[in-house]
Short mmCIF file of C-alpha atoms in Angstrom, two decimals:
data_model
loop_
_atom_site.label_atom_id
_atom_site.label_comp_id
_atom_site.label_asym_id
_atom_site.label_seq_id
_atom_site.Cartn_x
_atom_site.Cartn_y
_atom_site.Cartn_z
CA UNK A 1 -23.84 11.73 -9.47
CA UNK A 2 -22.23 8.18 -10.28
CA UNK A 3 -21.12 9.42 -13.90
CA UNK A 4 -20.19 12.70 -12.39
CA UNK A 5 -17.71 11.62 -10.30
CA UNK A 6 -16.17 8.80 -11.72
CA UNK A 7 -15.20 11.39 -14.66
CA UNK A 8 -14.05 13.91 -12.37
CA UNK A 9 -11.49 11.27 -10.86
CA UNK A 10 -10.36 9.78 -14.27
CA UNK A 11 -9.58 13.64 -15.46
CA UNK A 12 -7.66 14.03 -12.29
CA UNK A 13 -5.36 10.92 -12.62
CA UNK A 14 -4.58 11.14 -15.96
CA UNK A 15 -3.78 14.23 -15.29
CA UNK A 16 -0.94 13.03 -13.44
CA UNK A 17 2.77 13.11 -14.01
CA UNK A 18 3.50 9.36 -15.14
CA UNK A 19 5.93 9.28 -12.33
CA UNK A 20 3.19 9.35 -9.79
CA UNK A 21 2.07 6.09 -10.24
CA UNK A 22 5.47 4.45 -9.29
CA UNK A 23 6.78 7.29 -6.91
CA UNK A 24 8.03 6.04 -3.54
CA UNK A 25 6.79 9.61 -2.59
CA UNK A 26 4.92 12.58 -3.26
CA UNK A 27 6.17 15.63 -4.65
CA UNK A 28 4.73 18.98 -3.19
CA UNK A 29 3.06 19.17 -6.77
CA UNK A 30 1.60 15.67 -6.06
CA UNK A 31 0.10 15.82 -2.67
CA UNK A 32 -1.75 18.98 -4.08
CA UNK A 33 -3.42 16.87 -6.55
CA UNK A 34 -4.49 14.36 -4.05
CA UNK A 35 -5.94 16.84 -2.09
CA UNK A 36 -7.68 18.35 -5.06
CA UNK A 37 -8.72 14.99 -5.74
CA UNK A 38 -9.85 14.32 -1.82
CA UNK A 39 -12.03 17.28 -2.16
CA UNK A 40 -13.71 16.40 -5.15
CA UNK A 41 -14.34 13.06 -3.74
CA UNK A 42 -16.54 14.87 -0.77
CA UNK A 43 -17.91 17.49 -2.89
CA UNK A 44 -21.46 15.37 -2.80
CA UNK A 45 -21.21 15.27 0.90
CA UNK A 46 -21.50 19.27 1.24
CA UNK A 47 -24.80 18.95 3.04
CA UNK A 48 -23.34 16.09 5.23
CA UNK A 49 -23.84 17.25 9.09
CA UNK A 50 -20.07 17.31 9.72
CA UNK A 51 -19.88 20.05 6.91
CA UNK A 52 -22.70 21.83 8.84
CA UNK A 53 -20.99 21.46 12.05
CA UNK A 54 -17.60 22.90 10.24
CA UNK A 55 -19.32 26.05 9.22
CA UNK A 56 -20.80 26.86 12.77
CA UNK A 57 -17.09 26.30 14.20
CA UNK A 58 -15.97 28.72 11.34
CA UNK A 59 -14.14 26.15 9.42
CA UNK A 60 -11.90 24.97 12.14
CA UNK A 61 -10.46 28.13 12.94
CA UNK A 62 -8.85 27.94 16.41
CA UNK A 63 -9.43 23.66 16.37
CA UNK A 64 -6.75 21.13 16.65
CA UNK A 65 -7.12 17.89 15.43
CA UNK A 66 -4.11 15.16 16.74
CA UNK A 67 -3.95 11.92 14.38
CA UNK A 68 -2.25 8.82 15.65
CA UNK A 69 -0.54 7.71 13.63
CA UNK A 70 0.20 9.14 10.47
CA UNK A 71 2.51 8.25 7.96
CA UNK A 72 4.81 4.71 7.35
CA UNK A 73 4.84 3.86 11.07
CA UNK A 74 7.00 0.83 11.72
CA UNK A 75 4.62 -1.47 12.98
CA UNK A 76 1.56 0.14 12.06
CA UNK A 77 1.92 0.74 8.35
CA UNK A 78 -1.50 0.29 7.75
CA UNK A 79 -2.78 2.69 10.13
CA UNK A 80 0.09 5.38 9.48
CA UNK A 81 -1.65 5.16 5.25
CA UNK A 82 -4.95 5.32 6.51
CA UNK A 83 -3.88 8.85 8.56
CA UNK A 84 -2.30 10.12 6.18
CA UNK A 85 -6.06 10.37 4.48
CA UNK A 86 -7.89 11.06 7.39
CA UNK A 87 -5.54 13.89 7.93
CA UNK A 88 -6.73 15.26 4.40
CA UNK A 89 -10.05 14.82 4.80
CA UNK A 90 -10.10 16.93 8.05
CA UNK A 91 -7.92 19.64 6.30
CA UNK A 92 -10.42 18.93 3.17
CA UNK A 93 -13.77 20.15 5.66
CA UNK A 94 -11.74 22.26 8.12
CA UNK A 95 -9.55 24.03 6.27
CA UNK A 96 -8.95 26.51 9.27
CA UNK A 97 -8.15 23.52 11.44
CA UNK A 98 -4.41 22.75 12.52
CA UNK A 99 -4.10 18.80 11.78
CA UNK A 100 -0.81 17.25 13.05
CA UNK A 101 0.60 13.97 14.00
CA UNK A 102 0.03 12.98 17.83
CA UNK A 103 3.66 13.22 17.83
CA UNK A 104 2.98 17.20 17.51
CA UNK A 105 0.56 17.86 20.13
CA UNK A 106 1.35 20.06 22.91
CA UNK A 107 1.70 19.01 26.10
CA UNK A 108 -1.48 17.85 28.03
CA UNK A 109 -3.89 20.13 25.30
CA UNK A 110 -7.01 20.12 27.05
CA UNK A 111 -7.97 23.63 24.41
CA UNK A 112 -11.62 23.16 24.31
CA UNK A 113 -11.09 22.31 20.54
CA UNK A 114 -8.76 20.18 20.96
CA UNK A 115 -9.79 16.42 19.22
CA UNK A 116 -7.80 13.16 19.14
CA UNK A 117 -8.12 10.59 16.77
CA UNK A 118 -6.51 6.66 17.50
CA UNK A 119 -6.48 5.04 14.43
CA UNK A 120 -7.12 1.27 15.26
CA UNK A 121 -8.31 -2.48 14.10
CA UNK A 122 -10.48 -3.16 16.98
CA UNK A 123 -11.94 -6.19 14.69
CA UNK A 124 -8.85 -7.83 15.74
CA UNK A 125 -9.46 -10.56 17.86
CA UNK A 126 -6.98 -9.96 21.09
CA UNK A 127 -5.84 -6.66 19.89
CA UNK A 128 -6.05 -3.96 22.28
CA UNK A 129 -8.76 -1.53 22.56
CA UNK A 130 -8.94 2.43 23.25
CA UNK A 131 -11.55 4.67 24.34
CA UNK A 132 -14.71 4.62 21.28
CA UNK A 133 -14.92 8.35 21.80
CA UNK A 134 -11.19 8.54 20.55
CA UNK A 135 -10.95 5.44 18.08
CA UNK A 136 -11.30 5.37 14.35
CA UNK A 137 -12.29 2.05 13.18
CA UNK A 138 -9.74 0.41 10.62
CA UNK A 139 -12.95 -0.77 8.99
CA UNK A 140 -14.70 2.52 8.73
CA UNK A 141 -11.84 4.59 6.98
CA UNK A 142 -9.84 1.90 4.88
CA UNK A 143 -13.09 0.99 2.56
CA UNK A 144 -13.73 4.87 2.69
CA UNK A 145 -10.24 6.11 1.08
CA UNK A 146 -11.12 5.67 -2.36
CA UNK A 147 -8.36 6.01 -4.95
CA UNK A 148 -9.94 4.67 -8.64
CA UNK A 149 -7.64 3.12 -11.08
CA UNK A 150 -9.83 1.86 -13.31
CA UNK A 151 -9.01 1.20 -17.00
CA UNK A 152 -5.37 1.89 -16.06
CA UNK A 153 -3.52 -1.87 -16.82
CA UNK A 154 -2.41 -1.46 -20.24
CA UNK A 155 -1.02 2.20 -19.86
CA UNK A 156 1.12 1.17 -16.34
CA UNK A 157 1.96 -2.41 -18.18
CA UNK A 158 3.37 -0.14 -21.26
CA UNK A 159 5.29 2.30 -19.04
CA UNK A 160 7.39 -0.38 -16.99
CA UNK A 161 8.05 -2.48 -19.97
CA UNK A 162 5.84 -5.92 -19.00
CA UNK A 163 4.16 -7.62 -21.84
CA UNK A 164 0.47 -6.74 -22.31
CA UNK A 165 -0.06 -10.13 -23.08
CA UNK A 166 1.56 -11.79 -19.63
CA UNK A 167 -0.42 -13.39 -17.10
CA UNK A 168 -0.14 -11.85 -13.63
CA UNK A 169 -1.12 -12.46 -10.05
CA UNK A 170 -0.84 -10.17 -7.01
CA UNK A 171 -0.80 -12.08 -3.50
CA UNK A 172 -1.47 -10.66 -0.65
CA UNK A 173 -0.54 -12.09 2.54
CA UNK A 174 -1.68 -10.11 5.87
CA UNK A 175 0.30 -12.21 8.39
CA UNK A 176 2.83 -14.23 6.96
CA UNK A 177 3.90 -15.74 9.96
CA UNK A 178 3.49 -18.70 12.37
CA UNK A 179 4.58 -20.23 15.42
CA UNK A 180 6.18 -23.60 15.18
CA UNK A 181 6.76 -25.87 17.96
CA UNK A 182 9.45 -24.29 19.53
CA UNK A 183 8.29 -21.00 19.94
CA UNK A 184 10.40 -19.50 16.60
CA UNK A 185 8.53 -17.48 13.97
CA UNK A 186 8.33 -18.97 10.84
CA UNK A 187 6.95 -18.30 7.44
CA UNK A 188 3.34 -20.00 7.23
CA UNK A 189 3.80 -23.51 5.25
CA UNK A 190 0.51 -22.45 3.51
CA UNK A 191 2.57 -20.28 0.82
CA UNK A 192 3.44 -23.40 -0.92
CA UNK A 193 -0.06 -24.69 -1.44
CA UNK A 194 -0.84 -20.60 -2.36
CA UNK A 195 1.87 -20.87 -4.70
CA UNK A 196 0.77 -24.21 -6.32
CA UNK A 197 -2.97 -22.90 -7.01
CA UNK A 198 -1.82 -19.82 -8.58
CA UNK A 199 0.57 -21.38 -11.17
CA UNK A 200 -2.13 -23.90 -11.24
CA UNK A 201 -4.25 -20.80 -13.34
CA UNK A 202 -1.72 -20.67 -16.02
CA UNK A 203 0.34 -17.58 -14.45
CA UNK A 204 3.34 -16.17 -15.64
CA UNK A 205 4.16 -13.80 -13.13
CA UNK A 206 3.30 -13.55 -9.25
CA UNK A 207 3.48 -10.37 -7.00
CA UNK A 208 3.77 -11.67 -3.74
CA UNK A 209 2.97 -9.02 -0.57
CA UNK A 210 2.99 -8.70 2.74
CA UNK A 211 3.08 -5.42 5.10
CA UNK A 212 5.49 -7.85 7.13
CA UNK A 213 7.50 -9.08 5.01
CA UNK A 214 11.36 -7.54 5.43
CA UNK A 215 11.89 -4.90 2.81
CA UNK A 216 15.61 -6.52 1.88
CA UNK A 217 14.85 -9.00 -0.54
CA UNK A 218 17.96 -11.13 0.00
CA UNK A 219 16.50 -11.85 3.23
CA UNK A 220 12.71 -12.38 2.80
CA UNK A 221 14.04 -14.49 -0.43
CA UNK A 222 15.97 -16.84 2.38
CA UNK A 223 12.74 -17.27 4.67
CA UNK A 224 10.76 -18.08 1.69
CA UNK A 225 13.26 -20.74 0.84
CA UNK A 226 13.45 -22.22 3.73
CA UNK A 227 9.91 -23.04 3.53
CA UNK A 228 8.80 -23.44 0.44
CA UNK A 229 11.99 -25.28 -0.90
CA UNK A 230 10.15 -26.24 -4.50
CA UNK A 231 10.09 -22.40 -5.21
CA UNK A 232 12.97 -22.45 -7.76
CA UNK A 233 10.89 -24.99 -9.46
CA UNK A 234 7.66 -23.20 -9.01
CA UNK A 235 9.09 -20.24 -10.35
CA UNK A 236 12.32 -20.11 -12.86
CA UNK A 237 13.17 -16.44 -11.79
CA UNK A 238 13.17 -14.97 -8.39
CA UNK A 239 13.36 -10.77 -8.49
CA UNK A 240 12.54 -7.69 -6.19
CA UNK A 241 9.36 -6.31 -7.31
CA UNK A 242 11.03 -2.61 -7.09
CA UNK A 243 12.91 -3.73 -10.49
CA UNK A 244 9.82 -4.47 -11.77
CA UNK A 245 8.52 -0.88 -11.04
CA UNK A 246 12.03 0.20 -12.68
CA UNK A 247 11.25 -1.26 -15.99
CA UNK A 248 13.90 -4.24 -14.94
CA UNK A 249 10.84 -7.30 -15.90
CA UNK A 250 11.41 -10.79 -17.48
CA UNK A 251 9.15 -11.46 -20.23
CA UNK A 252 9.76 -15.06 -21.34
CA UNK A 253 9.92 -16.87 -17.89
CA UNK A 254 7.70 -17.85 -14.65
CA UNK A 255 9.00 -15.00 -12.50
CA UNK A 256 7.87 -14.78 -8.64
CA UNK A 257 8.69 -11.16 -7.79
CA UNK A 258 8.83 -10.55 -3.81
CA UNK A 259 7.41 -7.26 -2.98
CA UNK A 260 10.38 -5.09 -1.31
CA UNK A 261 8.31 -1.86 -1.40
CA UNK A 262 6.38 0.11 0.66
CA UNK A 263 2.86 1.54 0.32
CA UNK A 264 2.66 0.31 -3.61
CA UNK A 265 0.10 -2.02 -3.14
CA UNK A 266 -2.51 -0.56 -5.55
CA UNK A 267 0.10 -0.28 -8.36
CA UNK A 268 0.55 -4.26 -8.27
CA UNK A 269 -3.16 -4.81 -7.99
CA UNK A 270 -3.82 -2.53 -11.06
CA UNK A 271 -1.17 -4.11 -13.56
CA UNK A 272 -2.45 -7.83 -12.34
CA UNK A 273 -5.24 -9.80 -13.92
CA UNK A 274 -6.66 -10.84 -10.95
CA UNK A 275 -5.53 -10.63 -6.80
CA UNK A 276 -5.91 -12.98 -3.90
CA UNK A 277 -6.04 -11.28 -0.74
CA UNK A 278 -5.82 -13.37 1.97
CA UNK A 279 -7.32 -11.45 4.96
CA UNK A 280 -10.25 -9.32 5.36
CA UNK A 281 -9.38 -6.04 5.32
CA UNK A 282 -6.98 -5.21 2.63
CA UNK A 283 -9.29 -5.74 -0.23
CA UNK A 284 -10.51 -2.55 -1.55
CA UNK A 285 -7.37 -0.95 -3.01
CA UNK A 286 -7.98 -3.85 -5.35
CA UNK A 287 -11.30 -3.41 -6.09
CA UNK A 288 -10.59 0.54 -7.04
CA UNK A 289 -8.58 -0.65 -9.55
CA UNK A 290 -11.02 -2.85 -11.32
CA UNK A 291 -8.69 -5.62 -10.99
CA UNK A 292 -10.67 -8.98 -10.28
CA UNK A 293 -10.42 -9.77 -6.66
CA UNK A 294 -10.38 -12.88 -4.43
CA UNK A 295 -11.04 -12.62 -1.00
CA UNK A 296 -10.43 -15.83 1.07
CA UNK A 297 -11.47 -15.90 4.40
CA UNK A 298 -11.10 -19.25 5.69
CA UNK A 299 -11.04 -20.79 9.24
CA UNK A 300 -8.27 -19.62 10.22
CA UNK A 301 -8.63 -15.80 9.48
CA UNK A 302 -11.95 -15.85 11.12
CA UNK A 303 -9.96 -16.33 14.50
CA UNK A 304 -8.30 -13.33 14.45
CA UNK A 305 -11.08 -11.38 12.90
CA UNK A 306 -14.27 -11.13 14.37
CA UNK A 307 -17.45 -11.30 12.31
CA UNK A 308 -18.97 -8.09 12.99
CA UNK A 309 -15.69 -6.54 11.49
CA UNK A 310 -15.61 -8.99 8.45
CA UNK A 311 -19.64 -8.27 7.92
CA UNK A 312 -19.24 -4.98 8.04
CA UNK A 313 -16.42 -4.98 5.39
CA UNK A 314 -17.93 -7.51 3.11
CA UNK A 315 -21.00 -5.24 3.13
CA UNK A 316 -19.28 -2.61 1.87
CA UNK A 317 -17.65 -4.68 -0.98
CA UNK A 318 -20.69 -6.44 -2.35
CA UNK A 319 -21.48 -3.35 -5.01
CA UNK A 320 -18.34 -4.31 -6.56
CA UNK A 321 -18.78 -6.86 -9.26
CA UNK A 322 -15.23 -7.56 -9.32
CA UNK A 323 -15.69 -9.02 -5.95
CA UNK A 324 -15.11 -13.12 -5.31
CA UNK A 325 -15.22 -14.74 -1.80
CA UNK A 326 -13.68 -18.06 -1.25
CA UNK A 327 -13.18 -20.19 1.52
CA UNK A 328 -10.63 -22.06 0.06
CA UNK A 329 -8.07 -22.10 -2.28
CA UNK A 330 -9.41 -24.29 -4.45
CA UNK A 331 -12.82 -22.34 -5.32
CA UNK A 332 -9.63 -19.75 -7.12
CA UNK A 333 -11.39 -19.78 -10.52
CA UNK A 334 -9.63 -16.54 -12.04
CA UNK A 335 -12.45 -15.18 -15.10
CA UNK A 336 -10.52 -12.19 -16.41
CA UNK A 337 -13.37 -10.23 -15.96
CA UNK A 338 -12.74 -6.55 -14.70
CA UNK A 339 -14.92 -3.55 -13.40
CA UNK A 340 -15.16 -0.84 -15.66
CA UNK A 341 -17.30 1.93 -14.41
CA UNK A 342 -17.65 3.04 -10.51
CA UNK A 343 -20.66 0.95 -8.95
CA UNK A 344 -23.82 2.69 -7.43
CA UNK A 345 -22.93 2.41 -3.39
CA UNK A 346 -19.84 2.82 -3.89
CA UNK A 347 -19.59 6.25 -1.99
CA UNK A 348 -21.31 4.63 1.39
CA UNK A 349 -18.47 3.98 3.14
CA UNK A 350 -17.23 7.74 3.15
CA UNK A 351 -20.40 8.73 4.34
CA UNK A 352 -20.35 6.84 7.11
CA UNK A 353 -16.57 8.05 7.91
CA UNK A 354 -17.95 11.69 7.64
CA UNK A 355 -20.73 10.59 10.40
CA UNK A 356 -18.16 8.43 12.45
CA UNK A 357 -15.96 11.49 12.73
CA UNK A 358 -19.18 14.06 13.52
CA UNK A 359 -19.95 11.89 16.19
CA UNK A 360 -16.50 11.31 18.09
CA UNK A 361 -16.03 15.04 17.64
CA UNK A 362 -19.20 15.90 19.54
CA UNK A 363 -18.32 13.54 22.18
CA UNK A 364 -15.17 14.57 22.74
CA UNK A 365 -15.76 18.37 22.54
CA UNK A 366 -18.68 17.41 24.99
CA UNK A 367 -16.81 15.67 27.82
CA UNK A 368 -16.48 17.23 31.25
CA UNK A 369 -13.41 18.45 31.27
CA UNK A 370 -12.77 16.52 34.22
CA UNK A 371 -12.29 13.74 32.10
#
């Protein structure tokens, strides 16, 4: 099945427009092909019970499924992505089904096949919790929306321009910020010993990303500034990474380029030589890609993510050979090594998001409709 697939997928993104890979959005043409691709992705699932329950509700016909939220959310970006698949995977096994944005549903639907899904990080230490029978775990669909890149570095390198032979890192920051003294959010200090380590590795360019970061560079450039003032000598060039994806790339000198994009994180991880991701849950786009991948989790992300979530994650991650924990920046020991073939277990996780969503679904449709 392993071979199967993983040449099934490769046909279906080469098979792409070259556009695709750098398109800020989807073309009707597009989104057709990643549904094609969605469904070929659960075609070894067909027996799965969810598909079983799906053909005794006739496909979906008269269900409605309500997804919160989908699409780039301010705020929730994340979660918004991760809809946006668990909206095609529902369309993928109910194909009769209406599946719309909670923004969409009709005023107090209480239709007997009527099902909500909250799409949440309940891993998060102090972040606020909804009811199980309604929640879709961060962890259980982010490892689960697979999107291979393997093998793909040298033909996106060629298309924008950037020298095959370049050194590049893509850093990923989940929460930028701190608190200082006063109350005031602040960039974390910590990017200048990040910085340091990576240019410590014999890099020539740097990808830095954050979900929060501010998507006008002019002013993320000013934060970063402000606390890391040795950046100009860190770096000799300072650019938008969306020039980068426009073939606008500097080939002689350090460049840092400061991710003003949205949802083109696997793009930078697949033209890198290796990634740090600094937080436990944004990991796997990387590992899709066969880029190599560090992983710290430190002291400090370990209090806002509880260990059951970061377990569970890790667990997932540990049939990928391109996989490196750290628990400090100084265990960064880059090899160049990359994944080249889809590893056995790799599938696990979307099995368990076909049984996570069987089992809300039953308990939903199965509530007194007092409730």
């Amino acid at each position: 099945m392993k071979s199967k697939v993983f040449f099934i997928w490769m046909g279906l993104f080469l098979a792409l427009p070259s556009s695709f890979l750098f398109a800020h959005s989807q073309s009707k043409c597009e989104k057709v092909l990643e549904r094609k691709a969605i469904k070929t992705l659960l075609e070894p699932f067909k027996d799965h019970p969810l598909y079983e329950f799906a053909r005794t509700v006739k496909f979906g016909r008269g269900m409605r499924f309500y997804i919160d939220p989908v699409g780039l959310t301010p705020g929730e970006l994340g979660e918004g992505m991760q809809g946006v698949f668990l909206k095609n995977v529902l369309k993928t096994v109910f194909p009769r089904a209406a599946v719309r944005a909670i923004k969409y549903q009709e005023k107090n639907d209480r239709a007997p096949l009527a099902v909500h899904f909250t799409i949440r990080d309940s891993a998060e230490i102090n972040r606020e919790t909804s009811d199980p029978d309604f929640t879709v775990e961060m962890i259980d669909i982010k490892p689960a929306n697979i999107r291979w890149r393997l093998g793909e570095r040298a033909r996106m390198r060629n298309q924008i321009g950037l020298d095959q032979n370049r050194k590049v890192a893509h850093v990923y920051l989940r929460r930028p910020w701190t608190i200082n003294d006063h109350g005031d959010q602040q960039l974390d200090p910590d990017l200048e010993t990040v910085a340091k380590e990576i240019v410590k590795h014999g890099v020539d360019d740097v990808i830095f990303s954050s979900t929060e970061f501010d998507i006008d560079f002019t002013a993320t450039l000013k934060q970063l500034e402000t606390v890391v003032p040795e950046i100009h000598t860190l770096f000799k060039e300072i650019r938008p990474v969306s020039g980068l994806l426009e073939g606008n790339v500097s080939n002689e000198s350090r460049t840092l380029y400061l991710n003003d994009t949205r949802g083109r994180m696997s793009d930078f991880h697949a033209i890198s030589d290796f990634t740090l991701i600094m937080g436990p849950i944004n990991f796997f786009e990387s590992l899709q890609t066969g880029t190599e991948t560090f992983v710290l989790i430190n002291s400090s992300i370990a209090e806002e993510y509880a260990p059951w979530g970061i377990n569970r994650l890790l667990s997932y991650g540990k049939v990928y050979s391109n996989l490196r924990v750290i628990s400090r920046m100084g265990r960064l020991r880059p090899t160049g090594r990359t994944l080249t073939e889809i590893p056995e277990g790799a599938l696990r996780p979307l099995e368990n998001l076909l049984t996570v969503l069987h089992e809300k679904i039953n308990a939903q449709l199965n509530r007194p409709s007092s409730e």
